[in-house]
Amino acid sequence: MALHMLGKDPNSPDGKSATVYYDDTRDRYLVQGLKVLDEERLAQLDLPDHESVVEIPAYMTQFFLEVNGGDVPGRRSV
């Protein structure tokens, strides 16, 4: 598996979050962000026990390949 870092939040105070990655083996995105812990918000989701939710700023969607028209080596055609 090869993860490709597509972009980091330029406004992150410590430069470590949020981050968008692309997994070229599974053709999936991995998103690093703040854990959603607010029970009211979580109650609005149909979230199985084996999943979790993180949040990222809306402007981070620019790093998704479908949005920016970018290409990552090994990415399958959609």
CSV table of C-alpha atoms in Angstrom, one decimal:
chain,number,residue,atom,x,y,z
A,1,MET,CA,0.0,0.0,0.0
A,2,ALA,CA,1.3,3.4,-0.9
A,3,LEU,CA,-0.2,6.5,0.8
A,4,HIS,CA,0.1,9.8,-1.0
A,5,MET,CA,-0.2,12.9,1.1
A,6,LEU,CA,-2.4,15.2,-1.0
A,7,GLY,CA,-2.5,18.3,1.2
A,8,LYS,CA,-2.3,19.7,4.7
A,9,ASP,CA,-4.3,22.4,6.3
A,10,PRO,CA,-2.1,25.6,5.8
A,11,ASN,CA,-4.0,27.1,8.8
A,12,SER,CA,-3.1,24.4,11.3
A,13,PRO,CA,-1.4,25.9,14.3
A,14,ASP,CA,1.1,23.0,14.6
A,15,GLY,CA,1.1,22.0,10.9
A,16,LYS,CA,-0.1,18.4,11.7
A,17,SER,CA,-3.8,18.5,11.0
A,18,ALA,CA,-6.0,18.3,8.9
A,19,THR,CA,-4.4,16.2,6.2
A,20,VAL,CA,-5.8,14.3,3.2
A,21,TYR,CA,-4.2,11.2,1.9
A,22,TYR,CA,-4.9,8.9,-1.0
A,23,ASP,CA,-4.4,5.1,-0.8
A,24,ASP,CA,-3.5,3.9,-4.3
A,25,THR,CA,-4.0,0.2,-3.5
A,26,ARG,CA,-7.6,0.5,-2.2
A,27,ASP,CA,-8.6,3.6,-4.2
A,28,ARG,CA,-9.7,5.3,-1.0
A,29,TYR,CA,-9.0,8.6,0.8
A,30,LEU,CA,-7.8,8.8,4.4
A,31,VAL,CA,-8.6,12.0,6.2
A,32,GLN,CA,-6.9,13.1,9.3
A,33,GLY,CA,-8.8,15.7,11.3
A,34,LEU,CA,-10.3,16.6,14.7
A,35,LYS,CA,-12.3,13.8,16.4
A,36,VAL,CA,-16.0,14.5,16.5
A,37,LEU,CA,-16.9,13.9,20.1
A,38,ASP,CA,-20.1,16.1,20.4
A,39,GLU,CA,-22.9,13.7,21.3
A,40,GLU,CA,-25.6,15.8,19.6
A,41,ARG,CA,-23.8,15.8,16.3
A,42,LEU,CA,-22.9,12.1,16.5
A,43,ALA,CA,-26.5,11.2,17.3
A,44,GLN,CA,-27.5,12.6,13.9
A,45,LEU,CA,-25.3,10.0,12.1
A,46,ASP,CA,-25.9,6.4,11.4
A,47,LEU,CA,-22.5,5.4,12.6
A,48,PRO,CA,-21.6,1.7,13.2
A,49,ASP,CA,-19.4,0.8,16.2
A,50,HIS,CA,-16.5,0.0,13.9
A,51,GLU,CA,-16.4,3.5,12.3
A,52,SER,CA,-15.4,6.9,13.5
A,53,VAL,CA,-15.8,10.4,12.3
A,54,VAL,CA,-13.3,13.3,11.9
A,55,GLU,CA,-13.9,16.8,10.7
A,56,ILE,CA,-11.9,19.0,8.4
A,57,PRO,CA,-12.4,22.5,7.2
A,58,ALA,CA,-14.5,22.8,4.0
A,59,TYR,CA,-11.6,24.4,2.1
A,60,MET,CA,-9.7,21.1,2.5
A,61,THR,CA,-11.9,19.5,-0.1
A,62,GLN,CA,-9.7,21.2,-2.7
A,63,PHE,CA,-7.2,18.3,-2.2
A,64,PHE,CA,-9.7,15.6,-3.3
A,65,LEU,CA,-8.6,14.4,-6.8
A,66,GLU,CA,-12.2,14.7,-8.2
A,67,VAL,CA,-12.2,18.4,-7.1
A,68,ASN,CA,-8.8,19.5,-8.2
A,69,GLY,CA,-8.4,17.4,-11.3
A,70,GLY,CA,-5.2,16.0,-9.9
A,71,ASP,CA,-3.5,12.8,-10.7
A,72,VAL,CA,-1.8,10.4,-8.4
A,73,PRO,CA,0.5,7.6,-9.8
A,74,GLY,CA,-1.3,4.3,-9.6
A,75,ARG,CA,-4.8,5.8,-9.2
A,76,ARG,CA,-7.5,3.7,-10.9
A,77,SER,CA,-9.8,5.5,-13.3
A,78,VAL,CA,-13.1,6.5,-11.7
